[in-house]
Amino acid sequence: MFDYSLIHWTTFLTAAILLNLMPGPDMAFILAQTARGGRKAGFSALFGIWTGALMHVLMAAAGLSALLVSSAIALSFVKWVGAVYLIWLGIQAFRSSGTEGGSMTSLSFASPFKIYRQGALVSLLNPKVAVFFLAFLPQFIVEGAGPIWAQLFLHGFLIIGVAAFIEPPLILLSHFVARKIRHHKSVGTWMNRGLGGLFVFLGLKLVVSEK
């Protein structure tokens, strides 16, 4: 069971590394929360994103992602809900930019659980993640290597495992940079506005994206 060649693992791990380095709503949310609330907020966001990704992996392994993708109505519903949620997060960032003179320290009061929950929703409500796992994971299924659902789950879980080596250092780097500029109120204000604009852009991009 799970008898794969060296070429198989090399190809998969290379793809997994490149995929984890690609920017998107998940990475933007993690780095934004780190810049706003420090390492604790960043790791709370990270675990939330991983939870949402794991749910997508489980759904792909169970075949639920295929059902979602095959239903235009269901896919559109999830897409619109996810877009509205991202835009709402962007508006929240805009609104918080004026408090306490725009200092970034005023944004660190969200509880870790709230940030974790938001991260899970950002990932779960992104239909592109479901489509991605459904399109990407089957490429690494090897006949005779084990049950299809088990192979899908293994490779999906390993993508999250690769993220564990890539994303934490990015959080630490983001925290270091944010700490250096945190005392500059104007920089904090414009950073919040920039993050708000980024989330609104990602939400609108999700709305206009094709199936």
mmCIF file of C-alpha atoms in Angstrom:
data_model
loop_
_atom_site.group_PDB
_atom_site.id
_atom_site.type_symbol
_atom_site.label_atom_id
_atom_site.label_comp_id
_atom_site.label_asym_id
_atom_site.label_seq_id
_atom_site.Cartn_x
_atom_site.Cartn_y
_atom_site.Cartn_z
ATOM 1 C CA MET A 1 0.000 0.000 0.000
ATOM 2 C CA PHE A 2 1.233 3.500 -0.938
ATOM 3 C CA ASP A 3 4.066 2.021 -2.973
ATOM 4 C CA TYR A 4 5.266 4.967 -5.067
ATOM 5 C CA SER A 5 8.407 5.541 -7.085
ATOM 6 C CA LEU A 6 11.065 8.157 -6.363
ATOM 7 C CA ILE A 7 9.995 10.054 -9.488
ATOM 8 C CA HIS A 8 6.429 10.141 -8.180
ATOM 9 C CA TRP A 9 7.461 11.665 -4.850
ATOM 10 C CA THR A 10 9.893 14.112 -6.464
ATOM 11 C CA THR A 11 7.231 15.367 -8.861
ATOM 12 C CA PHE A 12 4.573 15.622 -6.182
ATOM 13 C CA LEU A 13 6.735 17.370 -3.590
ATOM 14 C CA THR A 14 8.041 19.854 -6.158
ATOM 15 C CA ALA A 15 4.486 20.690 -7.172
ATOM 16 C CA ALA A 16 3.395 20.939 -3.523
ATOM 17 C CA ILE A 17 6.210 23.378 -2.705
ATOM 18 C CA LEU A 18 5.416 25.598 -5.686
ATOM 19 C CA LEU A 19 1.709 25.552 -4.881
ATOM 20 C CA ASN A 20 2.317 26.595 -1.284
ATOM 21 C CA LEU A 21 4.465 29.494 -2.451
ATOM 22 C CA MET A 22 1.769 30.851 -4.768
ATOM 23 C CA PRO A 23 -0.022 33.938 -3.381
ATOM 24 C CA GLY A 24 -3.751 33.761 -2.758
ATOM 25 C CA PRO A 25 -6.497 34.572 -0.233
ATOM 26 C CA ASP A 26 -5.156 32.038 2.279
ATOM 27 C CA MET A 27 -1.616 33.391 2.301
ATOM 28 C CA ALA A 28 -2.876 36.979 2.242
ATOM 29 C CA PHE A 29 -5.052 36.327 5.282
ATOM 30 C CA ILE A 30 -2.220 34.706 7.249
ATOM 31 C CA LEU A 31 0.276 37.485 6.555
ATOM 32 C CA ALA A 32 -2.339 40.184 7.148
ATOM 33 C CA GLN A 33 -3.228 38.816 10.573
ATOM 34 C CA THR A 34 0.468 38.502 11.440
ATOM 35 C CA ALA A 35 1.109 42.125 10.484
ATOM 36 C CA ARG A 36 -1.916 43.280 12.464
ATOM 37 C CA GLY A 37 -1.700 41.131 15.583
ATOM 38 C CA GLY A 38 1.750 39.557 15.744
ATOM 39 C CA ARG A 39 2.918 35.970 15.723
ATOM 40 C CA LYS A 40 0.072 34.657 17.862
ATOM 41 C CA ALA A 41 -2.512 36.064 15.466
ATOM 42 C CA GLY A 42 -0.528 34.763 12.495
ATOM 43 C CA PHE A 43 -0.367 31.212 13.787
ATOM 44 C CA SER A 44 -4.058 31.321 14.753
ATOM 45 C CA ALA A 45 -4.825 32.286 11.154
ATOM 46 C CA LEU A 46 -2.458 29.573 9.921
ATOM 47 C CA PHE A 47 -4.187 26.819 11.891
ATOM 48 C CA GLY A 48 -7.561 28.079 10.705
ATOM 49 C CA ILE A 49 -6.458 27.951 7.067
ATOM 50 C CA TRP A 50 -5.052 24.466 7.568
ATOM 51 C CA THR A 51 -8.327 23.333 9.128
ATOM 52 C CA GLY A 52 -10.270 24.601 6.127
ATOM 53 C CA ALA A 53 -7.796 22.962 3.736
ATOM 54 C CA LEU A 54 -8.078 19.666 5.618
ATOM 55 C CA MET A 55 -11.855 19.810 5.265
ATOM 56 C CA HIS A 56 -11.418 20.264 1.506
ATOM 57 C CA VAL A 57 -9.087 17.257 1.444
ATOM 58 C CA LEU A 58 -11.639 15.145 3.326
ATOM 59 C CA MET A 59 -14.398 16.253 0.954
ATOM 60 C CA ALA A 60 -12.245 15.460 -2.078
ATOM 61 C CA ALA A 61 -11.458 12.000 -0.689
ATOM 62 C CA ALA A 62 -15.156 11.395 0.019
ATOM 63 C CA GLY A 63 -16.228 12.606 -3.419
ATOM 64 C CA LEU A 64 -18.149 15.621 -2.128
ATOM 65 C CA SER A 65 -15.962 18.059 -4.047
ATOM 66 C CA ALA A 66 -16.966 16.366 -7.287
ATOM 67 C CA LEU A 67 -20.607 16.882 -6.348
ATOM 68 C CA LEU A 68 -19.962 20.555 -5.618
ATOM 69 C CA VAL A 69 -18.133 21.154 -8.885
ATOM 70 C CA SER A 70 -20.820 19.341 -10.888
ATOM 71 C CA SER A 71 -23.546 21.605 -9.483
ATOM 72 C CA ALA A 72 -23.411 25.089 -10.972
ATOM 73 C CA ILE A 73 -25.889 26.388 -8.400
ATOM 74 C CA ALA A 74 -23.940 25.013 -5.422
ATOM 75 C CA LEU A 75 -20.639 26.278 -6.780
ATOM 76 C CA SER A 76 -22.057 29.748 -7.461
ATOM 77 C CA PHE A 77 -23.549 29.899 -3.973
ATOM 78 C CA VAL A 78 -20.271 29.021 -2.286
ATOM 79 C CA LYS A 79 -18.414 31.455 -4.546
ATOM 80 C CA TRP A 80 -20.724 34.348 -3.671
ATOM 81 C CA VAL A 81 -20.656 33.605 0.046
ATOM 82 C CA GLY A 82 -16.851 33.431 -0.039
ATOM 83 C CA ALA A 83 -16.606 36.669 -2.020
ATOM 84 C CA VAL A 84 -18.916 38.519 0.362
ATOM 85 C CA TYR A 85 -16.913 37.247 3.330
ATOM 86 C CA LEU A 86 -13.595 38.429 1.856
ATOM 87 C CA ILE A 87 -15.067 41.838 1.031
ATOM 88 C CA TRP A 88 -16.449 42.084 4.561
ATOM 89 C CA LEU A 89 -12.985 41.366 5.986
ATOM 90 C CA GLY A 90 -11.599 44.096 3.733
ATOM 91 C CA ILE A 91 -14.175 46.607 4.949
ATOM 92 C CA GLN A 92 -13.323 45.703 8.551
ATOM 93 C CA ALA A 93 -9.662 46.450 7.843
ATOM 94 C CA PHE A 94 -10.603 49.819 6.321
ATOM 95 C CA ARG A 95 -12.768 50.719 9.317
ATOM 96 C CA SER A 96 -10.074 49.817 11.834
ATOM 97 C CA SER A 97 -7.464 52.018 10.168
ATOM 98 C CA GLY A 98 -8.708 55.145 11.851
ATOM 99 C CA THR A 99 -8.691 53.965 15.449
ATOM 100 C CA GLU A 100 -6.064 55.205 17.908
ATOM 101 C CA GLY A 101 -4.444 57.317 15.248
ATOM 102 C CA GLY A 102 -4.058 54.396 12.880
ATOM 103 C CA SER A 103 -1.590 52.540 15.065
ATOM 104 C CA MET A 104 -1.198 48.907 14.123
ATOM 105 C CA THR A 105 -1.251 47.963 17.772
ATOM 106 C CA SER A 106 -4.941 48.847 17.880
ATOM 107 C CA LEU A 107 -5.647 45.850 15.663
ATOM 108 C CA SER A 108 -4.279 43.141 17.920
ATOM 109 C CA PHE A 109 -7.366 42.650 20.097
ATOM 110 C CA ALA A 110 -9.122 39.952 18.031
ATOM 111 C CA SER A 111 -9.107 36.708 20.004
ATOM 112 C CA PRO A 112 -7.030 33.814 18.648
ATOM 113 C CA PHE A 113 -10.178 31.708 18.297
ATOM 114 C CA LYS A 114 -11.917 34.410 16.264
ATOM 115 C CA ILE A 115 -8.925 34.649 13.923
ATOM 116 C CA TYR A 116 -8.778 30.849 13.713
ATOM 117 C CA ARG A 117 -12.475 30.708 12.821
ATOM 118 C CA GLN A 118 -12.081 33.414 10.191
ATOM 119 C CA GLY A 119 -9.148 31.543 8.655
ATOM 120 C CA ALA A 120 -11.129 28.309 8.450
ATOM 121 C CA LEU A 121 -13.993 30.151 6.743
ATOM 122 C CA VAL A 122 -11.683 31.940 4.295
ATOM 123 C CA SER A 123 -10.406 28.536 3.163
ATOM 124 C CA LEU A 124 -13.723 26.668 3.274
ATOM 125 C CA LEU A 125 -15.622 29.350 1.363
ATOM 126 C CA ASN A 126 -13.111 29.461 -1.464
ATOM 127 C CA PRO A 127 -14.526 27.120 -4.151
ATOM 128 C CA LYS A 128 -11.273 27.331 -6.076
ATOM 129 C CA VAL A 129 -9.662 25.250 -3.331
ATOM 130 C CA ALA A 130 -12.251 22.498 -3.846
ATOM 131 C CA VAL A 131 -11.768 22.622 -7.607
ATOM 132 C CA PHE A 132 -8.000 22.590 -7.171
ATOM 133 C CA PHE A 133 -7.917 19.496 -4.978
ATOM 134 C CA LEU A 134 -10.326 17.706 -7.295
ATOM 135 C CA ALA A 135 -8.190 18.526 -10.359
ATOM 136 C CA PHE A 136 -4.733 18.185 -8.787
ATOM 137 C CA LEU A 137 -4.859 15.185 -6.471
ATOM 138 C CA PRO A 138 -6.136 12.567 -8.977
ATOM 139 C CA GLN A 139 -3.021 13.145 -11.080
ATOM 140 C CA PHE A 140 -1.014 11.347 -8.411
ATOM 141 C CA ILE A 141 -3.236 8.290 -8.063
ATOM 142 C CA VAL A 142 -1.314 5.120 -8.917
ATOM 143 C CA GLU A 143 -3.218 1.982 -9.777
ATOM 144 C CA GLY A 144 -2.647 -0.718 -7.201
ATOM 145 C CA ALA A 145 -1.020 1.624 -4.667
ATOM 146 C CA GLY A 146 -4.082 1.623 -2.430
ATOM 147 C CA PRO A 147 -7.748 2.675 -2.304
ATOM 148 C CA ILE A 148 -8.413 5.817 -4.322
ATOM 149 C CA TRP A 149 -9.885 7.680 -1.348
ATOM 150 C CA ALA A 150 -6.826 6.833 0.753
ATOM 151 C CA GLN A 151 -4.421 8.044 -1.947
ATOM 152 C CA LEU A 152 -6.378 11.280 -2.336
ATOM 153 C CA PHE A 153 -6.326 11.888 1.405
ATOM 154 C CA LEU A 154 -2.618 11.047 1.714
ATOM 155 C CA HIS A 155 -1.526 13.484 -0.992
ATOM 156 C CA GLY A 156 -3.900 16.193 0.183
ATOM 157 C CA PHE A 157 -2.653 15.859 3.748
ATOM 158 C CA LEU A 158 0.946 15.998 2.559
ATOM 159 C CA ILE A 159 0.267 19.316 0.799
ATOM 160 C CA ILE A 160 -0.682 20.715 4.198
ATOM 161 C CA GLY A 161 2.412 19.034 5.633
ATOM 162 C CA VAL A 162 4.612 20.837 3.111
ATOM 163 C CA ALA A 163 2.929 24.101 4.142
ATOM 164 C CA ALA A 164 4.136 23.433 7.692
ATOM 165 C CA PHE A 165 7.706 23.966 6.458
ATOM 166 C CA ILE A 166 6.965 27.039 4.324
ATOM 167 C CA GLU A 167 4.347 29.184 6.031
ATOM 168 C CA PRO A 168 5.653 29.431 9.639
ATOM 169 C CA PRO A 169 8.947 31.085 8.512
ATOM 170 C CA LEU A 170 6.882 33.556 6.467
ATOM 171 C CA ILE A 171 4.891 34.398 9.592
ATOM 172 C CA LEU A 172 8.068 35.028 11.567
ATOM 173 C CA LEU A 173 9.447 37.219 8.786
ATOM 174 C CA SER A 174 6.192 39.162 8.507
ATOM 175 C CA HIS A 175 6.141 39.663 12.283
ATOM 176 C CA PHE A 176 9.742 40.931 12.231
ATOM 177 C CA VAL A 177 9.000 43.475 9.488
ATOM 178 C CA ALA A 178 5.737 44.600 11.099
ATOM 179 C CA ARG A 179 7.417 45.058 14.480
ATOM 180 C CA LYS A 180 10.012 47.351 12.907
ATOM 181 C CA ILE A 181 7.383 49.687 11.447
ATOM 182 C CA ARG A 182 4.621 49.327 14.032
ATOM 183 C CA HIS A 183 5.479 52.554 15.829
ATOM 184 C CA HIS A 184 4.968 54.559 12.630
ATOM 185 C CA LYS A 185 1.271 55.374 12.819
ATOM 186 C CA SER A 186 0.938 56.542 9.224
ATOM 187 C CA VAL A 187 2.572 53.349 7.954
ATOM 188 C CA GLY A 188 0.184 51.265 10.053
ATOM 189 C CA THR A 189 -2.807 53.168 8.703
ATOM 190 C CA TRP A 190 -1.814 52.724 5.084
ATOM 191 C CA MET A 191 -0.944 49.086 5.668
ATOM 192 C CA ASN A 192 -4.440 48.465 6.988
ATOM 193 C CA ARG A 193 -5.919 50.235 3.991
ATOM 194 C CA GLY A 194 -3.720 48.216 1.684
ATOM 195 C CA LEU A 195 -4.764 44.958 3.352
ATOM 196 C CA GLY A 196 -8.399 46.028 3.193
ATOM 197 C CA GLY A 197 -8.029 46.796 -0.490
ATOM 198 C CA LEU A 198 -6.367 43.421 -1.068
ATOM 199 C CA PHE A 199 -9.238 41.505 0.535
ATOM 200 C CA VAL A 200 -11.848 43.506 -1.394
ATOM 201 C CA PHE A 201 -9.904 42.834 -4.615
ATOM 202 C CA LEU A 202 -9.721 39.105 -3.885
ATOM 203 C CA GLY A 203 -13.445 39.036 -3.139
ATOM 204 C CA LEU A 204 -14.321 40.845 -6.378
ATOM 205 C CA LYS A 205 -11.924 38.627 -8.306
ATOM 206 C CA LEU A 206 -13.723 35.581 -6.931
ATOM 207 C CA VAL A 207 -17.064 37.032 -8.071
ATOM 208 C CA VAL A 208 -15.972 37.563 -11.675
ATOM 209 C CA SER A 209 -14.000 34.326 -11.959
ATOM 210 C CA GLU A 210 -15.288 31.719 -14.372
ATOM 211 C CA LYS A 211 -16.311 28.274 -13.218
#
